[in-house]
GROMACS .gro file of C-alpha atoms in nm:
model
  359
    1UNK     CA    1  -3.206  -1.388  -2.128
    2UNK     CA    2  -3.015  -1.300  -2.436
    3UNK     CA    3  -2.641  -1.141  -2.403
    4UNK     CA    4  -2.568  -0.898  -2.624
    5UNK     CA    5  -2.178  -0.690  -2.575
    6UNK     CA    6  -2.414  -0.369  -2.477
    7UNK     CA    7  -2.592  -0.574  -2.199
    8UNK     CA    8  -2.294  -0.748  -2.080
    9UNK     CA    9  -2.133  -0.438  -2.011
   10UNK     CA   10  -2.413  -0.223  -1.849
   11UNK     CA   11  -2.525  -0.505  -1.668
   12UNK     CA   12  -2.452  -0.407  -1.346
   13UNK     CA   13  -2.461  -0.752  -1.189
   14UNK     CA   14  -2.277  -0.919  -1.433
   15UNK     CA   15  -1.996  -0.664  -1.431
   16UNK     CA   16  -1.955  -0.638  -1.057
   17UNK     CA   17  -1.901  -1.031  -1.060
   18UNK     CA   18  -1.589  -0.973  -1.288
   19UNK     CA   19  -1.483  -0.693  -1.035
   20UNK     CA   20  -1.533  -0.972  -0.755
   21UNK     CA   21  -1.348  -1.239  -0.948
   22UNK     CA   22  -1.060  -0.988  -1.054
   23UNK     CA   23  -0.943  -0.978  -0.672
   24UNK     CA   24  -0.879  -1.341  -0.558
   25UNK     CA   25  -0.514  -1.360  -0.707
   26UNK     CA   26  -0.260  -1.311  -0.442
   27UNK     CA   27  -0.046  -1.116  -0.677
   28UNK     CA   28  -0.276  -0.879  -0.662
   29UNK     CA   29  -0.288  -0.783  -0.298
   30UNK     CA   30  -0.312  -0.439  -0.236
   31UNK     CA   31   0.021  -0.362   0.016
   32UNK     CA   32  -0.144   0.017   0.180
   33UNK     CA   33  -0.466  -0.230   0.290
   34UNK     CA   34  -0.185  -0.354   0.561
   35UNK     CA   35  -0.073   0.005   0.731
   36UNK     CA   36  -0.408   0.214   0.622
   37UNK     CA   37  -0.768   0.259   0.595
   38UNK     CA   38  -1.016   0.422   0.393
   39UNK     CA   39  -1.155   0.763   0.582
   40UNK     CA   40  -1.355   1.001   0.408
   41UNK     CA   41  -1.334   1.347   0.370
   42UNK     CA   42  -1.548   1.591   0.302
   43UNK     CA   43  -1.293   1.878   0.113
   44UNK     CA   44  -0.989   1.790  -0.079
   45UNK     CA   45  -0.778   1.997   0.094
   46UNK     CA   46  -0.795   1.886   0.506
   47UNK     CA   47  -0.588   1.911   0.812
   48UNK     CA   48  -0.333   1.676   0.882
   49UNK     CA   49  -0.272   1.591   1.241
   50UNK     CA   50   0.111   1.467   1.253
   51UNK     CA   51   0.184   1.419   1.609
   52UNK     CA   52  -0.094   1.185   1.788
   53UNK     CA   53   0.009   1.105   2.123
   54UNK     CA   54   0.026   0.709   2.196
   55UNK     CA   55   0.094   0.697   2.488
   56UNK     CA   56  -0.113   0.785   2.820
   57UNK     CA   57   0.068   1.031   3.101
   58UNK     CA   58   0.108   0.870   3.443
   59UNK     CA   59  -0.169   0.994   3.667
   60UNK     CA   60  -0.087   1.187   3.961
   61UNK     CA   61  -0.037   1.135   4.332
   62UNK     CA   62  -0.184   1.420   4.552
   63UNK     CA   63  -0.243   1.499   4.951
   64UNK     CA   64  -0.560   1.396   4.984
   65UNK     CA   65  -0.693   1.751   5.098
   66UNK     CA   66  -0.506   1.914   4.815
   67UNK     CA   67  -0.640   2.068   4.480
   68UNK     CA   68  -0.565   1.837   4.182
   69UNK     CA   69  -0.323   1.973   3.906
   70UNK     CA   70  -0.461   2.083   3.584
   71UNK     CA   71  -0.369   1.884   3.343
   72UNK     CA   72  -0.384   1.982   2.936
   73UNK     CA   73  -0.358   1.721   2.631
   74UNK     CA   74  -0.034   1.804   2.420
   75UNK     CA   75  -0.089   1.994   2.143
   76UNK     CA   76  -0.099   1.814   1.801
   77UNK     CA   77   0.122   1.955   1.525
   78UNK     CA   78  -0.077   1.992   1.216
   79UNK     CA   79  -0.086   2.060   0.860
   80UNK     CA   80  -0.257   2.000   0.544
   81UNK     CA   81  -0.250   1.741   0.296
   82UNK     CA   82  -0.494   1.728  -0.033
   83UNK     CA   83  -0.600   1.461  -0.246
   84UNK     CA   84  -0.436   1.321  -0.531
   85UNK     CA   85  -0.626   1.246  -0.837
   86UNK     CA   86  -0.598   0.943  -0.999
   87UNK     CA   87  -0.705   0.770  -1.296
   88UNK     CA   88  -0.643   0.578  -1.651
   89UNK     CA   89  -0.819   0.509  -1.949
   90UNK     CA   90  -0.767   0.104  -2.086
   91UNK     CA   91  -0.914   0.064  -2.468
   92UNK     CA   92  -1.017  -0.312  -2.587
   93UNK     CA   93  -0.904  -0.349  -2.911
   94UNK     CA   94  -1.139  -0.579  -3.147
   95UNK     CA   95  -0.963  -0.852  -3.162
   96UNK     CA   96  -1.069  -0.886  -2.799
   97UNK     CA   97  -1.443  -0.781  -2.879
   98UNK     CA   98  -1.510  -1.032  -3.123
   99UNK     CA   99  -1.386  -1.294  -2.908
  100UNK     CA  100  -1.609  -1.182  -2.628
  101UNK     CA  101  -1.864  -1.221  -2.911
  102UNK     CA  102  -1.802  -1.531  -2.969
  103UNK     CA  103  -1.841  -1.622  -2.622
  104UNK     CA  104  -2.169  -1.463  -2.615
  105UNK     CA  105  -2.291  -1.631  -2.933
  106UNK     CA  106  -2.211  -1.937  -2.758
  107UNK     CA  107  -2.396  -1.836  -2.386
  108UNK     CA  108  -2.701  -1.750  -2.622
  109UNK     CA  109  -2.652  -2.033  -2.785
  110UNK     CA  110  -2.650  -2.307  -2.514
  111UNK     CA  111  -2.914  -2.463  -2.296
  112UNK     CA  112  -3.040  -2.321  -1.990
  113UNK     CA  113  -2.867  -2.552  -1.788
  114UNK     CA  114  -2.527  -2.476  -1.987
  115UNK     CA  115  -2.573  -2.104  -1.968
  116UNK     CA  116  -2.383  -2.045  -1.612
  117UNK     CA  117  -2.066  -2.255  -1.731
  118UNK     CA  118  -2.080  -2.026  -2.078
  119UNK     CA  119  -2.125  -1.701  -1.844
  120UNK     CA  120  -1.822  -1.792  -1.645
  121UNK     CA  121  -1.582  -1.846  -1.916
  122UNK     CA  122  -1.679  -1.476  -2.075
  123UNK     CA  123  -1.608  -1.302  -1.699
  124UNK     CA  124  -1.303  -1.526  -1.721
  125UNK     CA  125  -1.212  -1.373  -2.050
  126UNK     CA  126  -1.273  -1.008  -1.967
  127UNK     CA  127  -1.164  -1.037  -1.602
  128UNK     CA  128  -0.808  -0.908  -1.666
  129UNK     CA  129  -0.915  -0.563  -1.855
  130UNK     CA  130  -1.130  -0.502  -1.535
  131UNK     CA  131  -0.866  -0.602  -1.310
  132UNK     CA  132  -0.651  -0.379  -1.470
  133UNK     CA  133  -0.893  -0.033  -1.377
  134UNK     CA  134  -1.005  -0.214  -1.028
  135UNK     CA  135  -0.632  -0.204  -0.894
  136UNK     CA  136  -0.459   0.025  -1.091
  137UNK     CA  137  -0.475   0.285  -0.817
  138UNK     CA  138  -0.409   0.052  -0.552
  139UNK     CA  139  -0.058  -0.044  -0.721
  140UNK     CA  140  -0.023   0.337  -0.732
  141UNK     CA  141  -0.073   0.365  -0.303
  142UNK     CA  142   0.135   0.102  -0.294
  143UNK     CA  143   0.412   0.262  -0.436
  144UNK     CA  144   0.372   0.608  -0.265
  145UNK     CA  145   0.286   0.451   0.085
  146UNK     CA  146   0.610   0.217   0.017
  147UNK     CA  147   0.817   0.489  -0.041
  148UNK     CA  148   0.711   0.675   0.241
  149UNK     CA  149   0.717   0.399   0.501
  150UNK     CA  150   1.056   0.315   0.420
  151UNK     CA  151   1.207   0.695   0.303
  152UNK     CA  152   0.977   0.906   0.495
  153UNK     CA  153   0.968   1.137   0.101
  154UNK     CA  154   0.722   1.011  -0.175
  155UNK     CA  155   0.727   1.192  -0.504
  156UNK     CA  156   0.550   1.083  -0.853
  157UNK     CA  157   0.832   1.167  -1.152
  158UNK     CA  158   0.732   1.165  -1.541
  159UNK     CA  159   0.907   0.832  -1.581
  160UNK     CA  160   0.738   0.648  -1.278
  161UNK     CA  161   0.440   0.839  -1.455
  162UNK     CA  162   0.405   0.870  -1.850
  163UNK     CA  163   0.179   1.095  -2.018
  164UNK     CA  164   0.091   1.178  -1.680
  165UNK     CA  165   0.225   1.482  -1.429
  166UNK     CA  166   0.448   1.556  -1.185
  167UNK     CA  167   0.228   1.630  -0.923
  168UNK     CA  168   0.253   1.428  -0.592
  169UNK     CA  169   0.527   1.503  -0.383
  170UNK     CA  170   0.526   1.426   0.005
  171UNK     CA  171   0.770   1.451   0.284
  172UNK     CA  172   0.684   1.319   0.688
  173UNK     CA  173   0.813   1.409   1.030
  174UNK     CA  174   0.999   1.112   1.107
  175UNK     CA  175   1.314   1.034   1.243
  176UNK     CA  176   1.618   0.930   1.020
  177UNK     CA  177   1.892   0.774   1.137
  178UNK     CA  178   2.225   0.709   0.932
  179UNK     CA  179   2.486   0.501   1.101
  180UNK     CA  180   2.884   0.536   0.956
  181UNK     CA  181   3.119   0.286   0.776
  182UNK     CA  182   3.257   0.240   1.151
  183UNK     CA  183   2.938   0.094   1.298
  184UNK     CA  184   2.909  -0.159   1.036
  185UNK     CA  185   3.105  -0.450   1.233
  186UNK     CA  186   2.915  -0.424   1.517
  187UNK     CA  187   2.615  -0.310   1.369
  188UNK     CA  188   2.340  -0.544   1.612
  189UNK     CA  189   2.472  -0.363   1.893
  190UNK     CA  190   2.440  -0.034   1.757
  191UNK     CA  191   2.054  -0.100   1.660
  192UNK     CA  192   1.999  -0.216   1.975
  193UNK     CA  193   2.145   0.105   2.158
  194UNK     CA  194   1.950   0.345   1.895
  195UNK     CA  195   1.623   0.171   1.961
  196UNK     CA  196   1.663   0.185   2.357
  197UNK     CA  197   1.804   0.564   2.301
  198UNK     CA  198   1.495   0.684   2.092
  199UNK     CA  199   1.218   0.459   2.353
  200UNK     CA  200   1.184   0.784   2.584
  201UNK     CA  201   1.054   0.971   2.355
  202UNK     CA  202   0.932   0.747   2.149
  203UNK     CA  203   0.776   0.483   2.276
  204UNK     CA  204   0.782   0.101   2.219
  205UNK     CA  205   0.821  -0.042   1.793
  206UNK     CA  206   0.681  -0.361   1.698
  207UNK     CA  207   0.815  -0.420   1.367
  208UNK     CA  208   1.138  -0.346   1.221
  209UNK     CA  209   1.086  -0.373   0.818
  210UNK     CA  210   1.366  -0.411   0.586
  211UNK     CA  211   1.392  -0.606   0.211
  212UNK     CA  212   1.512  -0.844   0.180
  213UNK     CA  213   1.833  -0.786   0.028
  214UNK     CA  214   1.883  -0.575   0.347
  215UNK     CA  215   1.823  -0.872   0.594
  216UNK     CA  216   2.059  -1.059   0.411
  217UNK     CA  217   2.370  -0.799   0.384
  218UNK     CA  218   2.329  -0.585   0.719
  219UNK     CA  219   2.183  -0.844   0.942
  220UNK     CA  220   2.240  -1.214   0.869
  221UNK     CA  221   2.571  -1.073   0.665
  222UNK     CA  222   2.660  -0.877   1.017
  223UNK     CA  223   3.014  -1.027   1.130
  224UNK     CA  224   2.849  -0.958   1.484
  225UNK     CA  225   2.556  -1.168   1.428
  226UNK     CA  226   2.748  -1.466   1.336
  227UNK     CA  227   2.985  -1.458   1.574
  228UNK     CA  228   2.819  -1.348   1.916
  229UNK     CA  229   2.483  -1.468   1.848
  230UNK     CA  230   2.485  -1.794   1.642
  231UNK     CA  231   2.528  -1.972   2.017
  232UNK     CA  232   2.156  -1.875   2.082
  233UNK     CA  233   2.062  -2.064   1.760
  234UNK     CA  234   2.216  -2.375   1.868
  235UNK     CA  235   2.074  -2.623   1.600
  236UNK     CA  236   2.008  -2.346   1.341
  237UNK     CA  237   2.454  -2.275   1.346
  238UNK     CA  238   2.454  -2.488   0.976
  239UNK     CA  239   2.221  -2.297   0.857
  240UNK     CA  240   2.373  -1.970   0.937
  241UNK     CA  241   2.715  -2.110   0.798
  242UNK     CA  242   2.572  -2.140   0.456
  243UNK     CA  243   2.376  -1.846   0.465
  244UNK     CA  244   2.023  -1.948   0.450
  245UNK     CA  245   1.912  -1.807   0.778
  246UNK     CA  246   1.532  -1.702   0.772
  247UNK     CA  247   1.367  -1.383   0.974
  248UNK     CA  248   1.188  -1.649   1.175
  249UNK     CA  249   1.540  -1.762   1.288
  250UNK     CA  250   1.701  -1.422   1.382
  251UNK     CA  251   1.387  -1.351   1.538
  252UNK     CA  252   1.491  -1.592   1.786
  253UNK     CA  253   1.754  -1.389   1.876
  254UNK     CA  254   1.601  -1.059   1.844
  255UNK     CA  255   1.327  -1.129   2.106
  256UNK     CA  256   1.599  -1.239   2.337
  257UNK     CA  257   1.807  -0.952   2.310
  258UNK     CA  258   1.479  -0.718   2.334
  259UNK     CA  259   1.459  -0.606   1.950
  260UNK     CA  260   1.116  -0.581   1.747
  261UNK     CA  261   1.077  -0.887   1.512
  262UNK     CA  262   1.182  -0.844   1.162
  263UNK     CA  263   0.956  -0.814   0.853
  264UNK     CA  264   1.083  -0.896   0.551
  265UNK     CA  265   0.912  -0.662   0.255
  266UNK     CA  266   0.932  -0.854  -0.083
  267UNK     CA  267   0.649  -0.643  -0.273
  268UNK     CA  268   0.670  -0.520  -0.600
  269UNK     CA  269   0.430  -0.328  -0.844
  270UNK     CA  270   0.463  -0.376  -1.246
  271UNK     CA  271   0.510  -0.053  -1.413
  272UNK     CA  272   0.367   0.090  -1.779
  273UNK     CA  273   0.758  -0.009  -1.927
  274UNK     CA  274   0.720  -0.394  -1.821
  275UNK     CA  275   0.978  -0.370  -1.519
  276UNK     CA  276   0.854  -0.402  -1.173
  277UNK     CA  277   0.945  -0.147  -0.886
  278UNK     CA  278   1.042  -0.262  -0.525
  279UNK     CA  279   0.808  -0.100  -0.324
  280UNK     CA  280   1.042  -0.095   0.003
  281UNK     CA  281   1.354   0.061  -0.065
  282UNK     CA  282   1.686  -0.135  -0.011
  283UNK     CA  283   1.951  -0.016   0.285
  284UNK     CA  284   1.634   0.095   0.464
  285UNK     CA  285   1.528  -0.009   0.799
  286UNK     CA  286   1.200   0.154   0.941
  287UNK     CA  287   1.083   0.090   1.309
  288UNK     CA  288   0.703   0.098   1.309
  289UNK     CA  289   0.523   0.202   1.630
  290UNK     CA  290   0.223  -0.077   1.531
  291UNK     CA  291   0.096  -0.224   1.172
  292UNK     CA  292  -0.222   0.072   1.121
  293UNK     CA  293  -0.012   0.374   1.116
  294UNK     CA  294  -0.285   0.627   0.931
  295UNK     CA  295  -0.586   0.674   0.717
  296UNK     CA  296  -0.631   0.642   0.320
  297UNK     CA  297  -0.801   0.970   0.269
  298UNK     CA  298  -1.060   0.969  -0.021
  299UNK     CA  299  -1.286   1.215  -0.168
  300UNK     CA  300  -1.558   1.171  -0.401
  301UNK     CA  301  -1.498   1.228  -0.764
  302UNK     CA  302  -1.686   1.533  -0.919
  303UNK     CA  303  -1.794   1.261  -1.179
  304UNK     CA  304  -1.991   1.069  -0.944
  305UNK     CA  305  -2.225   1.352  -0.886
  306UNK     CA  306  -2.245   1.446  -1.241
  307UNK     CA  307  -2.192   1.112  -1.468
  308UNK     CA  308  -2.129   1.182  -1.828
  309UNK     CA  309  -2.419   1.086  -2.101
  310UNK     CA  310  -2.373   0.722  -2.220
  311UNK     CA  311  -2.144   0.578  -1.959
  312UNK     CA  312  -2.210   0.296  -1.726
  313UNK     CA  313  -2.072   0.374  -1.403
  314UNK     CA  314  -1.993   0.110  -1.093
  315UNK     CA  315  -1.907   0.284  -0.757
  316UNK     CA  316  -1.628   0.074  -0.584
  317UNK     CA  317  -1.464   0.142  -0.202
  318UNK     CA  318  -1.262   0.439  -0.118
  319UNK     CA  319  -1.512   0.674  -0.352
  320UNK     CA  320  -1.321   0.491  -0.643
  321UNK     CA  321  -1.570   0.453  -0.980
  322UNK     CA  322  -1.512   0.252  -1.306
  323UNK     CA  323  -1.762   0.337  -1.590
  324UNK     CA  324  -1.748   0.194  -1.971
  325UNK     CA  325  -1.862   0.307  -2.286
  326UNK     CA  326  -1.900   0.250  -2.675
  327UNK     CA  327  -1.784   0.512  -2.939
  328UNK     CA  328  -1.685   0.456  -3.338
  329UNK     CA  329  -1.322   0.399  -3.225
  330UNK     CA  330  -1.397   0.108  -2.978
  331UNK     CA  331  -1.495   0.003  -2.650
  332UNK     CA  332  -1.299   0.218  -2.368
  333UNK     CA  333  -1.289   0.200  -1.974
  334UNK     CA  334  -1.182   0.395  -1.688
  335UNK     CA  335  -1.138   0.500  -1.332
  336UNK     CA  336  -1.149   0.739  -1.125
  337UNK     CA  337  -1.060   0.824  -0.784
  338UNK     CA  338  -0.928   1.095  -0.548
  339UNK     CA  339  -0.684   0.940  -0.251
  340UNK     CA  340  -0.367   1.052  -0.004
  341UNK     CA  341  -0.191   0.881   0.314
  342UNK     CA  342  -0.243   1.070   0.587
  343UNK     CA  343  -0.008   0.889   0.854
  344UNK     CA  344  -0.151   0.971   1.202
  345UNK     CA  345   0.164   1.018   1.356
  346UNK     CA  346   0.516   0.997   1.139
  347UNK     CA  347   0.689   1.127   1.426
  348UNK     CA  348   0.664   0.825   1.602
  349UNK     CA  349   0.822   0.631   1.304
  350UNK     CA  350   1.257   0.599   1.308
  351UNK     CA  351   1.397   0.525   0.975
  352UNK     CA  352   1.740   0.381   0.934
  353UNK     CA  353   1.938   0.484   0.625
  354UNK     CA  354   2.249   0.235   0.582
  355UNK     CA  355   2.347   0.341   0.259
  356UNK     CA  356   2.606   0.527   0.390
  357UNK     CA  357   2.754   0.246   0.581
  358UNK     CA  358   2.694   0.050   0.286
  359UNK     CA  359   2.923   0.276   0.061
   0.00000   0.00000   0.00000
C-alpha cells in the first residue's frame, strides 16, 4: 500500500488507531468518567429530575383482616437542563506536514516487513494533534463537573473561555454548609455532628472529597485532630508530628469515629494561557451520597446527519465527532459535540464551605 498525507488522514483505520493510542497516558484521564455516564437524549432541551429518592420506605405492619394503606412514590422535583455545545478547531502548521511527509516517504520507502515499525512512528508523531480534539471536551466536563461537585454553581467566563462565549452557567439543589471562625478548634467534632444531623434526611455519604491543600490545613492541621485523636494512630504519632500524615492514615480514625473516608482530589486541567486550573476547589468539603451521582447527557451534532463536502468524519462516544480536511491555508481539524451533567439527585449532596472559617 502506498501512504500518501490524503490517505493517511481519511483512512479511517489508520486514524482511529491514533485516537486509540492518544488515550493510554494517565495524564489524560478524563475526571467526569468517575461520577457520570454517557445517556442519550433525544432533544436538547430535557427534563431534569433533581430529587431521586435513595432510599426505600419501611413497609408496613397491618391487622391481618385490615385493608392495606395506599401508598404513593414521592414526587420528584424537576426541571430542565439543555445541552452545551462544544467544540475547537486545531490547524497543523507545515512545518509539522512535511515532517509527517517525511515519515511517509520513509513507510513507502521501507520493506514490507519494516512498514509496521515506520507506521507506528508517524501515529506517534501525529498522536498529540489528535489527542488534543479527542479530549478537549473531556478537560472541559472536567472542569464544569469539578466545579459543581465541589461548589454546587458551574459557570463558563470569557477568560476560562477565549474567543469563545459566555454561555454555560449552572446552579444545583444541594446543601451548603458554612461553619464560623469559632468552630475551627474543634472542627472534627463539628463535622461529625453536621453529618449525623443531616443523616435523617439525608441518608448515609460515602466519600467526603476535599484537595488537598484542604486535608492538610482543616483536617490534619485541626488542633483537635492532633490532640484527641493521634492516640488511635499509635505508631503513625511521628508522622503526624512532622506533618506528613496521609488520607489512608486519618482514615483510620475516621472509620472509628463513624465518618466517610476521605478523598483527596489532586486534578487539574491545562488551560489555552499555559496555567492549569484545580478542578476541586480549595476550603471545600463535599459529602457524596455514592461515586455515580448522574448522567453525561449528549445529543447528536446536527453535523453528523449532514457532514460537510470534503471532510473526513470519525464518530467517537458520547455523540462526539472529529473530522479533518485540506484547504490552500493548511491542514485543519475539529470536534464537535453537544454534552451537560445532569446530577440525578444534588439534593442528596452537603457541601461544606470553610472559607469563612478560614478568613
Amino acid at each position: 500500500m502506498k501512504l500518501t498525507l490524503e490517505t493517511l488522514f481519511n483512512n479511517t483505520e489508520v486514524f482511529k488507531a491514533v485516537i486509540d493510542r492518544s488515550m493510554v497516558t494517565r495524564d489524560d484521564e478524563i475526571f467526569w468518567k468517575r461520577y457520570l455516564d454517557f445517556e442519550e437524549t433525544k432533544s436538547r432541551v430535557f427534563k431534569a429530575y433533581l430529587g431521586t429518592v435513595t432510599g426505600v420506605t419501611a413497609g408496613s405492619i397491618i391487622d391481618r383482616n385490615s385493608n392495606k394503606p395506599l401508598r404513593q412514590r414521592k414526587s420528584l422535583g424537576s426541571g430542565y437542563g439543555e445541552v452545551a455545545y462544544l467544540g475547537d478547531r486545531y490547524q497543523m502548521d507545515n512545518d509539522r506536514l512535511d515532517m509527517i511527509k517525511s515519515l511517509i516517504d520513509k513507510f513507502n520507502a521501507a520493506r514490507p516487513a519494516d512498514q509496521v515499525a515506520a507506521l507506528n512512528a508517524i501515529i506517534d508523531y501525529i498522536v498529540d494533534d489528535v489527542r488534543q480534539i479527542r479530549l478537549a471536551p473531556h478537560k472541559r466536563m472536567d472542569i464544569v463537573v469539578g466545579d459543581l461537585r465541589s461548589d454546587g454553581i458551574a459557570s463558563v467566563a470569557l477568560a476560562d473561555n477565549p474567543q469563545g462565549i459566555t454561555l454555560l452557567d449552572m446552579e444545583l439543589p444541594v446543601k451548603k454548609i458554612k461553619p464560623t471562625t469559632g468552630d475551627k478548634d474543634n472542627f472534627i467534632t463539628y463535622l461529625k455532628k453536621q453529618i449525623e444531623a443531616l443523616r435523617p434526611t439525608m441518608g448515609r455519604f460515602s466519600v467526603m472529597e476535599m484537595s488537598r491543600s484542604t486535608f492538610t490545613k482543616n483536617i490534619v492541621g485541626s488542633s483537635e485532630f492532633k490532640s484527641t485523636y493521634k492516640m488511635i494512630m499509635s505508631g503513625a504519632q511521628v508522622a503526624l508530628a512532622g506533618g506528613l500524615i496521609t488520607d489512608a492514615m486519618a482514615n483510620q480514625v475516621f472509620s472509628g469515629i463513624g465518618l466517610p473516608p476521605i478523598r483527596i482530589i489532586d486534578d487539574m486541567v491545562a488551560l489555552e494561557d499555559g496555567t492549569n486550573k484545580q478542578v476541586f476547589k480549595d476550603d471545600r468539603i463535599t459529602l457524596l451520597p455514592q461515586d455515580k451521582i448522574g448522567k453525561m447527557m449528549w445529543h447528536e451534532p446536527y453535523e453528523i446527519s449532514d457532514p460537510v463536502p470534503g471532510k473526513t468524519y470519525t464518530r467517537l462516544d458520547g455523540g462526539m465527532w472529529t473530522s479533518n480536511w485540506r484547504t490552500d491555508e493548511g491542514r485543519f481539524m475539529e470536534y464537535g459535540a453537544e454534552w451537560i451533567p445532569n446530577f440525578t439527585a444534588p439534593n442528596k449532596i452537603a457541601i461544606f464551605d470553610l472559607s469563612t472559617m478560614n478568613g
